[in-house]
PDB file of C-alpha atoms in Angstrom:
ATOM      1  CA  UNK A   1     104.010 132.085 113.357  1.00 67.00           C
ATOM      2  CA  UNK A   2     106.678 130.645 115.651  1.00 82.00           C
ATOM      3  CA  UNK A   3     110.212 130.001 114.557  1.00 87.00           C
ATOM      4  CA  UNK A   4     112.619 127.308 115.623  1.00 91.00           C
ATOM      5  CA  UNK A   5     116.068 126.060 114.718  1.00 92.00           C
ATOM      6  CA  UNK A   6     116.044 123.491 111.921  1.00 94.00           C
ATOM      7  CA  UNK A   7     118.924 121.148 111.129  1.00 95.00           C
ATOM      8  CA  UNK A   8     119.281 120.357 107.423  1.00 95.00           C
ATOM      9  CA  UNK A   9     121.681 117.666 106.214  1.00 96.00           C
ATOM     10  CA  UNK A  10     122.818 117.572 102.615  1.00 95.00           C
ATOM     11  CA  UNK A  11     124.840 115.264 100.395  1.00 95.00           C
ATOM     12  CA  UNK A  12     126.472 117.437  97.734  1.00 95.00           C
ATOM     13  CA  UNK A  13     129.050 117.073  95.005  1.00 95.00           C
ATOM     14  CA  UNK A  14     132.478 118.234  96.115  1.00 94.00           C
ATOM     15  CA  UNK A  15     132.721 121.012  93.508  1.00 93.00           C
ATOM     16  CA  UNK A  16     133.974 124.613  93.682  1.00 93.00           C
ATOM     17  CA  UNK A  17     131.190 127.170  94.069  1.00 94.00           C
ATOM     18  CA  UNK A  18     128.527 124.813  95.411  1.00 94.00           C
ATOM     19  CA  UNK A  19     128.755 126.144  98.974  1.00 94.00           C
ATOM     20  CA  UNK A  20     128.366 129.672  97.583  1.00 95.00           C
ATOM     21  CA  UNK A  21     125.245 128.683  95.614  1.00 95.00           C
ATOM     22  CA  UNK A  22     123.708 127.102  98.723  1.00 95.00           C
ATOM     23  CA  UNK A  23     124.418 130.057 101.023  1.00 94.00           C
ATOM     24  CA  UNK A  24     123.357 132.599  98.383  1.00 94.00           C
ATOM     25  CA  UNK A  25     119.992 130.883  97.951  1.00 93.00           C
ATOM     26  CA  UNK A  26     119.438 130.943 101.721  1.00 93.00           C
ATOM     27  CA  UNK A  27     120.432 134.625 101.864  1.00 92.00           C
ATOM     28  CA  UNK A  28     117.996 135.478  99.056  1.00 92.00           C
ATOM     29  CA  UNK A  29     115.217 133.895 101.142  1.00 89.00           C
ATOM     30  CA  UNK A  30     116.264 136.210 104.015  1.00 89.00           C
ATOM     31  CA  UNK A  31     117.314 133.417 106.367  1.00 89.00           C
ATOM     32  CA  UNK A  32     120.281 133.654 108.680  1.00 89.00           C
ATOM     33  CA  UNK A  33     122.518 130.598 108.879  1.00 92.00           C
ATOM     34  CA  UNK A  34     123.126 129.868 112.570  1.00 93.00           C
ATOM     35  CA  UNK A  35     125.847 127.360 111.743  1.00 93.00           C
ATOM     36  CA  UNK A  36     127.250 125.467 108.807  1.00 94.00           C
ATOM     37  CA  UNK A  37     129.618 122.510 108.749  1.00 94.00           C
ATOM     38  CA  UNK A  38     130.965 120.924 105.575  1.00 94.00           C
ATOM     39  CA  UNK A  39     133.298 117.971 105.199  1.00 93.00           C
ATOM     40  CA  UNK A  40     134.031 114.804 103.295  1.00 92.00           C
ATOM     41  CA  UNK A  41     131.284 112.186 103.190  1.00 91.00           C
ATOM     42  CA  UNK A  42     131.520 108.394 103.096  1.00 89.00           C
ATOM     43  CA  UNK A  43     131.292 108.577  99.285  1.00 88.00           C
ATOM     44  CA  UNK A  44     134.393 109.856  97.486  1.00 90.00           C
ATOM     45  CA  UNK A  45     133.773 113.057  95.511  1.00 92.00           C
ATOM     46  CA  UNK A  46     130.850 114.093  97.686  1.00 94.00           C
ATOM     47  CA  UNK A  47     130.620 116.230 100.796  1.00 95.00           C
ATOM     48  CA  UNK A  48     128.233 116.277 103.697  1.00 95.00           C
ATOM     49  CA  UNK A  49     126.824 119.649 104.682  1.00 96.00           C
ATOM     50  CA  UNK A  50     124.956 120.371 107.921  1.00 96.00           C
ATOM     51  CA  UNK A  51     123.095 123.696 108.107  1.00 95.00           C
ATOM     52  CA  UNK A  52     121.239 125.134 111.073  1.00 94.00           C
ATOM     53  CA  UNK A  53     118.700 127.832 110.171  1.00 94.00           C
ATOM     54  CA  UNK A  54     116.081 129.581 112.282  1.00 91.00           C
ATOM     55  CA  UNK A  55     112.608 129.913 110.805  1.00 89.00           C
ATOM     56  CA  UNK A  56     109.020 128.775 110.631  1.00 90.00           C
ATOM     57  CA  UNK A  57     108.619 125.154 109.567  1.00 90.00           C
ATOM     58  CA  UNK A  58     106.713 126.027 106.381  1.00 91.00           C
ATOM     59  CA  UNK A  59     109.307 128.612 105.335  1.00 91.00           C
ATOM     60  CA  UNK A  60     112.206 126.236 106.024  1.00 92.00           C
ATOM     61  CA  UNK A  61     110.426 123.554 103.984  1.00 93.00           C
ATOM     62  CA  UNK A  62     110.281 125.991 101.044  1.00 92.00           C
ATOM     63  CA  UNK A  63     114.017 126.677 101.451  1.00 92.00           C
ATOM     64  CA  UNK A  64     114.664 122.923 101.560  1.00 94.00           C
ATOM     65  CA  UNK A  65     112.756 122.462  98.288  1.00 94.00           C
ATOM     66  CA  UNK A  66     114.700 125.299  96.642  1.00 93.00           C
ATOM     67  CA  UNK A  67     118.036 123.885  97.844  1.00 94.00           C
ATOM     68  CA  UNK A  68     117.074 120.497  96.413  1.00 94.00           C
ATOM     69  CA  UNK A  69     116.872 122.099  92.943  1.00 93.00           C
ATOM     70  CA  UNK A  70     120.495 123.307  92.994  1.00 93.00           C
ATOM     71  CA  UNK A  71     122.697 121.336  90.601  1.00 93.00           C
ATOM     72  CA  UNK A  72     125.162 119.346  92.665  1.00 94.00           C
ATOM     73  CA  UNK A  73     122.832 118.843  95.626  1.00 95.00           C
ATOM     74  CA  UNK A  74     122.132 115.110  95.674  1.00 94.00           C
ATOM     75  CA  UNK A  75     119.855 114.958  98.706  1.00 93.00           C
ATOM     76  CA  UNK A  76     118.669 117.271 101.470  1.00 94.00           C
ATOM     77  CA  UNK A  77     116.753 116.296 104.595  1.00 93.00           C
ATOM     78  CA  UNK A  78     115.371 118.278 107.527  1.00 94.00           C
ATOM     79  CA  UNK A  79     116.352 116.100 110.507  1.00 95.00           C
ATOM     80  CA  UNK A  80     115.004 118.504 113.130  1.00 92.00           C
ATOM     81  CA  UNK A  81     112.316 116.123 114.370  1.00 91.00           C
ATOM     82  CA  UNK A  82     114.398 112.968 113.905  1.00 91.00           C
ATOM     83  CA  UNK A  83     116.291 110.983 116.513  1.00 92.00           C
ATOM     84  CA  UNK A  84     119.790 112.410 116.013  1.00 92.00           C
ATOM     85  CA  UNK A  85     123.252 112.572 117.489  1.00 93.00           C
ATOM     86  CA  UNK A  86     124.477 116.181 117.317  1.00 93.00           C
ATOM     87  CA  UNK A  87     127.739 117.700 118.519  1.00 96.00           C
ATOM     88  CA  UNK A  88     129.658 120.954 118.480  1.00 96.00           C
ATOM     89  CA  UNK A  89     133.289 121.606 119.277  1.00 97.00           C
ATOM     90  CA  UNK A  90     134.793 124.735 120.786  1.00 98.00           C
ATOM     91  CA  UNK A  91     138.373 125.768 121.447  1.00 98.00           C
ATOM     92  CA  UNK A  92     138.491 128.270 124.294  1.00 98.00           C
ATOM     93  CA  UNK A  93     141.606 130.225 125.236  1.00 98.00           C
ATOM     94  CA  UNK A  94     141.283 131.351 128.843  1.00 98.00           C
ATOM     95  CA  UNK A  95     143.513 133.392 131.145  1.00 97.00           C
ATOM     96  CA  UNK A  96     145.176 131.110 133.685  1.00 96.00           C
ATOM     97  CA  UNK A  97     147.241 132.471 136.534  1.00 94.00           C
ATOM     98  CA  UNK A  98     148.980 130.127 138.987  1.00 93.00           C
ATOM     99  CA  UNK A  99     146.114 130.851 141.405  1.00 94.00           C
ATOM    100  CA  UNK A 100     143.304 129.909 138.980  1.00 96.00           C
ATOM    101  CA  UNK A 101     144.986 127.140 136.979  1.00 96.00           C
ATOM    102  CA  UNK A 102     143.866 124.219 139.188  1.00 95.00           C
ATOM    103  CA  UNK A 103     140.258 125.473 139.240  1.00 97.00           C
ATOM    104  CA  UNK A 104     140.241 125.725 135.433  1.00 97.00           C
ATOM    105  CA  UNK A 105     141.661 122.196 135.184  1.00 96.00           C
ATOM    106  CA  UNK A 106     138.920 120.892 137.521  1.00 97.00           C
ATOM    107  CA  UNK A 107     136.225 122.607 135.464  1.00 97.00           C
ATOM    108  CA  UNK A 108     137.707 121.156 132.269  1.00 97.00           C
ATOM    109  CA  UNK A 109     137.634 117.661 133.785  1.00 97.00           C
ATOM    110  CA  UNK A 110     134.018 118.058 134.953  1.00 97.00           C
ATOM    111  CA  UNK A 111     132.997 118.903 131.367  1.00 97.00           C
ATOM    112  CA  UNK A 112     135.218 116.109 130.015  1.00 97.00           C
ATOM    113  CA  UNK A 113     137.177 118.664 128.052  1.00 97.00           C
ATOM    114  CA  UNK A 114     140.807 118.475 126.985  1.00 98.00           C
ATOM    115  CA  UNK A 115     143.628 120.893 127.600  1.00 97.00           C
ATOM    116  CA  UNK A 116     145.382 121.337 124.271  1.00 97.00           C
ATOM    117  CA  UNK A 117     147.910 124.029 125.151  1.00 97.00           C
ATOM    118  CA  UNK A 118     149.234 125.402 128.426  1.00 96.00           C
ATOM    119  CA  UNK A 119     151.379 128.529 128.716  1.00 96.00           C
ATOM    120  CA  UNK A 120     152.369 130.495 131.819  1.00 95.00           C
ATOM    121  CA  UNK A 121     149.394 132.839 131.364  1.00 96.00           C
ATOM    122  CA  UNK A 122     146.753 130.890 129.375  1.00 97.00           C
ATOM    123  CA  UNK A 123     145.211 127.501 128.618  1.00 98.00           C
ATOM    124  CA  UNK A 124     143.478 126.386 125.424  1.00 98.00           C
ATOM    125  CA  UNK A 125     140.619 124.016 126.211  1.00 98.00           C
ATOM    126  CA  UNK A 126     138.678 121.787 123.826  1.00 98.00           C
ATOM    127  CA  UNK A 127     135.070 121.043 124.741  1.00 98.00           C
ATOM    128  CA  UNK A 128     132.801 118.804 122.686  1.00 97.00           C
ATOM    129  CA  UNK A 129     129.116 118.160 123.226  1.00 96.00           C
ATOM    130  CA  UNK A 130     125.661 119.439 122.475  1.00 94.00           C
ATOM    131  CA  UNK A 131     125.071 123.169 122.150  1.00 93.00           C
ATOM    132  CA  UNK A 132     123.943 123.546 125.773  1.00 95.00           C
ATOM    133  CA  UNK A 133     127.063 121.854 127.154  1.00 97.00           C
ATOM    134  CA  UNK A 134     129.402 123.980 125.029  1.00 97.00           C
ATOM    135  CA  UNK A 135     127.526 127.166 125.988  1.00 97.00           C
ATOM    136  CA  UNK A 136     127.642 126.253 129.689  1.00 97.00           C
ATOM    137  CA  UNK A 137     131.394 125.598 129.591  1.00 97.00           C
ATOM    138  CA  UNK A 138     132.115 128.889 127.838  1.00 98.00           C
ATOM    139  CA  UNK A 139     129.881 130.772 130.280  1.00 98.00           C
ATOM    140  CA  UNK A 140     131.699 129.311 133.301  1.00 97.00           C
ATOM    141  CA  UNK A 141     135.110 130.042 131.780  1.00 98.00           C
ATOM    142  CA  UNK A 142     134.161 133.717 131.336  1.00 97.00           C
ATOM    143  CA  UNK A 143     134.705 134.116 135.083  1.00 96.00           C
ATOM    144  CA  UNK A 144     138.416 133.432 134.522  1.00 97.00           C
ATOM    145  CA  UNK A 145     138.757 135.686 131.481  1.00 97.00           C
ATOM    146  CA  UNK A 146     138.053 134.195 128.073  1.00 98.00           C
ATOM    147  CA  UNK A 147     140.593 135.516 125.575  1.00 98.00           C
ATOM    148  CA  UNK A 148     139.329 133.827 122.419  1.00 98.00           C
ATOM    149  CA  UNK A 149     136.748 131.278 121.242  1.00 98.00           C
ATOM    150  CA  UNK A 150     136.762 129.258 118.005  1.00 97.00           C
ATOM    151  CA  UNK A 151     133.651 127.169 117.531  1.00 95.00           C
ATOM    152  CA  UNK A 152     132.365 124.746 114.928  1.00 93.00           C
ATOM    153  CA  UNK A 153     128.812 124.572 113.801  1.00 89.00           C
ATOM    154  CA  UNK A 154     126.563 121.674 114.668  1.00 93.00           C
ATOM    155  CA  UNK A 155     127.360 118.362 113.051  1.00 94.00           C
ATOM    156  CA  UNK A 156     124.585 115.801 113.194  1.00 93.00           C
ATOM    157  CA  UNK A 157     123.375 112.490 111.860  1.00 91.00           C
ATOM    158  CA  UNK A 158     120.329 110.384 112.459  1.00 90.00           C
ATOM    159  CA  UNK A 159     120.539 107.311 114.651  1.00 90.00           C
ATOM    160  CA  UNK A 160     120.268 103.818 113.199  1.00 86.00           C
ATOM    161  CA  UNK A 161     120.738 102.394 109.733  1.00 71.00           C
ATOM    162  CA  UNK A 162     118.258 104.605 107.900  1.00 58.00           C
ATOM    163  CA  UNK A 163     120.496 107.666 108.023  1.00 51.00           C
ATOM    164  CA  UNK A 164     119.606 111.209 107.017  1.00 47.00           C
ATOM    165  CA  UNK A 165     119.231 110.358 103.358  1.00 50.00           C
ATOM    166  CA  UNK A 166     116.429 107.871 103.834  1.00 48.00           C
ATOM    167  CA  UNK A 167     113.203 107.809 105.788  1.00 41.00           C
ATOM    168  CA  UNK A 168     110.925 104.791 106.195  1.00 41.00           C
ATOM    169  CA  UNK A 169     109.187 104.120 102.879  1.00 46.00           C
ATOM    170  CA  UNK A 170     111.765 106.041 100.818  1.00 47.00           C
ATOM    171  CA  UNK A 171     114.363 104.489  98.561  1.00 46.00           C
ATOM    172  CA  UNK A 172     117.889 105.054  99.831  1.00 48.00           C
ATOM    173  CA  UNK A 173     120.527 106.578  97.518  1.00 50.00           C
ATOM    174  CA  UNK A 174     122.637 103.998  95.794  1.00 46.00           C
ATOM    175  CA  UNK A 175     126.285 104.578  96.723  1.00 52.00           C
ATOM    176  CA  UNK A 176     127.466 102.569  93.693  1.00 52.00           C
ATOM    177  CA  UNK A 177     125.349 104.673  91.315  1.00 48.00           C
ATOM    178  CA  UNK A 178     126.631 107.865  92.956  1.00 57.00           C
ATOM    179  CA  UNK A 179     130.253 106.694  92.643  1.00 55.00           C
ATOM    180  CA  UNK A 180     129.654 105.678  89.018  1.00 52.00           C
ATOM    181  CA  UNK A 181     128.196 109.108  88.232  1.00 50.00           C
ATOM    182  CA  UNK A 182     131.173 110.784  89.894  1.00 55.00           C
ATOM    183  CA  UNK A 183     133.667 108.742  87.870  1.00 55.00           C
ATOM    184  CA  UNK A 184     131.905 109.739  84.624  1.00 47.00           C
ATOM    185  CA  UNK A 185     131.746 113.405  85.728  1.00 49.00           C
ATOM    186  CA  UNK A 186     127.984 113.531  85.402  1.00 50.00           C
ATOM    187  CA  UNK A 187     125.247 114.447  87.791  1.00 52.00           C
ATOM    188  CA  UNK A 188     124.611 111.732  90.386  1.00 52.00           C
ATOM    189  CA  UNK A 189     121.206 110.095  90.423  1.00 51.00           C
ATOM    190  CA  UNK A 190     118.708 111.430  92.913  1.00 50.00           C
ATOM    191  CA  UNK A 191     117.175 108.595  94.847  1.00 45.00           C
TER     192      UNK A 191
END
Protein backbone atom coordinates (compact mmCIF):
# COMPACT_ATOMS: atom_id res chain seq x y z
CA UNK A 1 0.00 0.00 0.00
CA UNK A 2 1.61 3.26 -1.13
CA UNK A 3 1.22 6.50 0.72
CA UNK A 4 1.08 10.03 -0.58
CA UNK A 5 0.48 13.52 0.73
CA UNK A 6 -3.19 14.49 0.76
CA UNK A 7 -4.47 18.05 1.04
CA UNK A 8 -7.74 18.36 2.95
CA UNK A 9 -9.66 21.65 3.04
CA UNK A 10 -12.26 22.29 5.70
CA UNK A 11 -14.85 24.95 6.48
CA UNK A 12 -15.30 24.98 10.25
CA UNK A 13 -17.03 27.09 12.86
CA UNK A 14 -14.67 29.57 14.48
CA UNK A 15 -15.06 28.11 17.99
CA UNK A 16 -12.56 27.40 20.78
CA UNK A 17 -11.45 23.77 20.94
CA UNK A 18 -12.39 22.81 17.39
CA UNK A 19 -8.78 22.71 16.17
CA UNK A 20 -7.94 20.46 19.13
CA UNK A 21 -10.79 18.07 18.28
CA UNK A 22 -9.63 17.87 14.66
CA UNK A 23 -5.96 17.24 15.49
CA UNK A 24 -6.82 14.78 18.27
CA UNK A 25 -8.95 12.70 15.90
CA UNK A 26 -6.09 12.60 13.38
CA UNK A 27 -3.63 11.62 16.12
CA UNK A 28 -5.92 8.80 17.29
CA UNK A 29 -5.86 7.43 13.73
CA UNK A 30 -2.03 7.47 13.94
CA UNK A 31 -1.54 10.02 11.17
CA UNK A 32 1.11 12.70 11.25
CA UNK A 33 0.05 16.17 10.16
CA UNK A 34 2.67 17.45 7.70
CA UNK A 35 1.23 20.96 7.82
CA UNK A 36 -1.83 22.80 9.03
CA UNK A 37 -3.00 26.31 8.22
CA UNK A 38 -6.08 27.92 9.75
CA UNK A 39 -7.51 31.37 9.12
CA UNK A 40 -10.65 33.38 8.57
CA UNK A 41 -12.89 32.32 5.69
CA UNK A 42 -15.08 34.41 3.40
CA UNK A 43 -18.02 33.72 5.75
CA UNK A 44 -17.95 35.56 9.08
CA UNK A 45 -17.81 33.21 12.09
CA UNK A 46 -16.21 30.41 10.10
CA UNK A 47 -12.60 29.47 9.48
CA UNK A 48 -10.87 27.71 6.65
CA UNK A 49 -8.50 24.91 7.59
CA UNK A 50 -5.99 23.29 5.23
CA UNK A 51 -4.38 20.04 6.43
CA UNK A 52 -1.67 18.04 4.70
CA UNK A 53 -1.44 14.41 5.85
CA UNK A 54 0.60 11.51 4.50
CA UNK A 55 -1.20 8.20 4.05
CA UNK A 56 -2.84 5.67 1.79
CA UNK A 57 -5.85 7.03 -0.08
CA UNK A 58 -8.30 4.62 1.57
CA UNK A 59 -7.02 5.44 5.06
CA UNK A 60 -7.15 9.20 4.41
CA UNK A 61 -10.71 8.79 3.12
CA UNK A 62 -11.65 7.14 6.43
CA UNK A 63 -10.05 10.05 8.32
CA UNK A 64 -11.96 12.49 6.12
CA UNK A 65 -15.24 10.74 6.96
CA UNK A 66 -14.44 10.82 10.68
CA UNK A 67 -13.52 14.52 10.54
CA UNK A 68 -16.81 15.24 8.79
CA UNK A 69 -18.66 13.89 11.86
CA UNK A 70 -17.06 16.41 14.25
CA UNK A 71 -19.54 19.03 15.44
CA UNK A 72 -18.48 22.36 14.00
CA UNK A 73 -17.01 20.93 10.81
CA UNK A 74 -19.28 22.20 8.04
CA UNK A 75 -17.53 20.64 5.06
CA UNK A 76 -14.32 18.76 4.32
CA UNK A 77 -12.89 17.93 0.91
CA UNK A 78 -9.79 16.06 -0.23
CA UNK A 79 -8.47 18.31 -3.02
CA UNK A 80 -5.35 16.22 -3.68
CA UNK A 81 -6.39 15.24 -7.20
CA UNK A 82 -8.07 18.56 -8.01
CA UNK A 83 -6.72 21.45 -10.04
CA UNK A 84 -5.45 23.69 -7.22
CA UNK A 85 -3.38 26.74 -6.46
CA UNK A 86 -1.15 25.97 -3.46
CA UNK A 87 1.44 28.13 -1.73
CA UNK A 88 3.73 28.15 1.27
CA UNK A 89 5.60 31.03 2.85
CA UNK A 90 8.94 30.91 4.63
CA UNK A 91 10.90 33.54 6.52
CA UNK A 92 14.59 32.69 6.45
CA UNK A 93 17.20 34.48 8.55
CA UNK A 94 20.59 34.02 6.92
CA UNK A 95 24.10 35.16 7.85
CA UNK A 96 25.17 38.00 5.56
CA UNK A 97 28.68 39.39 5.64
CA UNK A 98 29.67 42.32 3.40
CA UNK A 99 31.30 39.75 1.09
CA UNK A 100 28.19 37.55 0.70
CA UNK A 101 25.43 40.17 0.89
CA UNK A 102 25.22 40.91 -2.86
CA UNK A 103 25.12 37.19 -3.72
CA UNK A 104 22.28 36.64 -1.23
CA UNK A 105 20.39 39.60 -2.72
CA UNK A 106 20.82 38.15 -6.24
CA UNK A 107 19.55 34.76 -5.09
CA UNK A 108 16.57 36.42 -3.40
CA UNK A 109 15.74 38.27 -6.63
CA UNK A 110 16.02 35.09 -8.72
CA UNK A 111 13.45 33.41 -6.44
CA UNK A 112 11.31 36.57 -6.42
CA UNK A 113 11.71 36.77 -2.67
CA UNK A 114 11.63 39.87 -0.50
CA UNK A 115 14.17 41.14 1.97
CA UNK A 116 12.24 42.08 5.09
CA UNK A 117 15.08 42.99 7.44
CA UNK A 118 18.74 43.79 6.93
CA UNK A 119 21.28 44.10 9.75
CA UNK A 120 25.07 44.29 9.57
CA UNK A 121 25.35 40.51 10.02
CA UNK A 122 22.05 39.01 8.78
CA UNK A 123 19.14 39.30 6.35
CA UNK A 124 15.59 38.04 6.79
CA UNK A 125 14.16 36.85 3.48
CA UNK A 126 10.55 36.05 2.62
CA UNK A 127 9.98 33.42 -0.06
CA UNK A 128 6.54 32.37 -1.28
CA UNK A 129 5.72 29.58 -3.69
CA UNK A 130 5.04 25.90 -3.97
CA UNK A 131 6.79 23.49 -1.62
CA UNK A 132 9.57 22.71 -4.11
CA UNK A 133 10.43 26.39 -4.64
CA UNK A 134 10.54 27.11 -0.90
CA UNK A 135 12.67 24.00 -0.27
CA UNK A 136 15.08 24.95 -3.08
CA UNK A 137 15.52 28.49 -1.74
CA UNK A 138 16.21 27.28 1.79
CA UNK A 139 18.67 24.67 0.50
CA UNK A 140 20.63 27.28 -1.47
CA UNK A 141 20.67 29.69 1.48
CA UNK A 142 22.21 26.98 3.70
CA UNK A 143 25.50 27.65 1.91
CA UNK A 144 25.55 31.12 3.49
CA UNK A 145 24.55 29.96 6.97
CA UNK A 146 20.85 29.74 7.77
CA UNK A 147 20.26 31.00 11.31
CA UNK A 148 16.51 30.43 11.58
CA UNK A 149 13.52 29.36 9.48
CA UNK A 150 9.82 30.04 10.16
CA UNK A 151 7.51 28.37 7.69
CA UNK A 152 3.77 28.20 7.13
CA UNK A 153 1.95 25.12 6.10
CA UNK A 154 0.42 24.73 2.67
CA UNK A 155 -2.55 26.90 1.87
CA UNK A 156 -4.57 25.81 -1.13
CA UNK A 157 -7.81 26.29 -3.00
CA UNK A 158 -9.27 24.79 -6.12
CA UNK A 159 -9.27 26.74 -9.35
CA UNK A 160 -12.48 28.11 -10.85
CA UNK A 161 -15.90 28.86 -9.44
CA UNK A 162 -16.65 25.43 -8.01
CA UNK A 163 -14.27 25.83 -5.08
CA UNK A 164 -13.23 23.18 -2.58
CA UNK A 165 -16.68 22.90 -1.06
CA UNK A 166 -18.40 21.79 -4.23
CA UNK A 167 -17.67 19.26 -6.93
CA UNK A 168 -19.63 18.85 -10.16
CA UNK A 169 -23.03 17.34 -9.35
CA UNK A 170 -22.92 18.38 -5.68
CA UNK A 171 -24.97 21.15 -4.12
CA UNK A 172 -22.81 24.03 -2.94
CA UNK A 173 -23.11 25.29 0.66
CA UNK A 174 -25.44 28.21 1.00
CA UNK A 175 -23.51 31.15 2.46
CA UNK A 176 -26.76 32.85 3.55
CA UNK A 177 -27.92 29.73 5.41
CA UNK A 178 -24.50 29.41 7.05
CA UNK A 179 -24.55 33.07 8.13
CA UNK A 180 -28.12 32.68 9.42
CA UNK A 181 -27.11 29.63 11.46
CA UNK A 182 -24.14 31.52 12.88
CA UNK A 183 -26.30 34.47 13.92
CA UNK A 184 -28.69 32.12 15.76
CA UNK A 185 -25.76 30.26 17.39
CA UNK A 186 -26.84 26.93 15.96
CA UNK A 187 -25.09 24.38 13.85
CA UNK A 188 -24.77 25.46 10.22
CA UNK A 189 -26.49 23.36 7.59
CA UNK A 190 -24.37 20.81 5.80
CA UNK A 191 -24.85 21.12 2.08
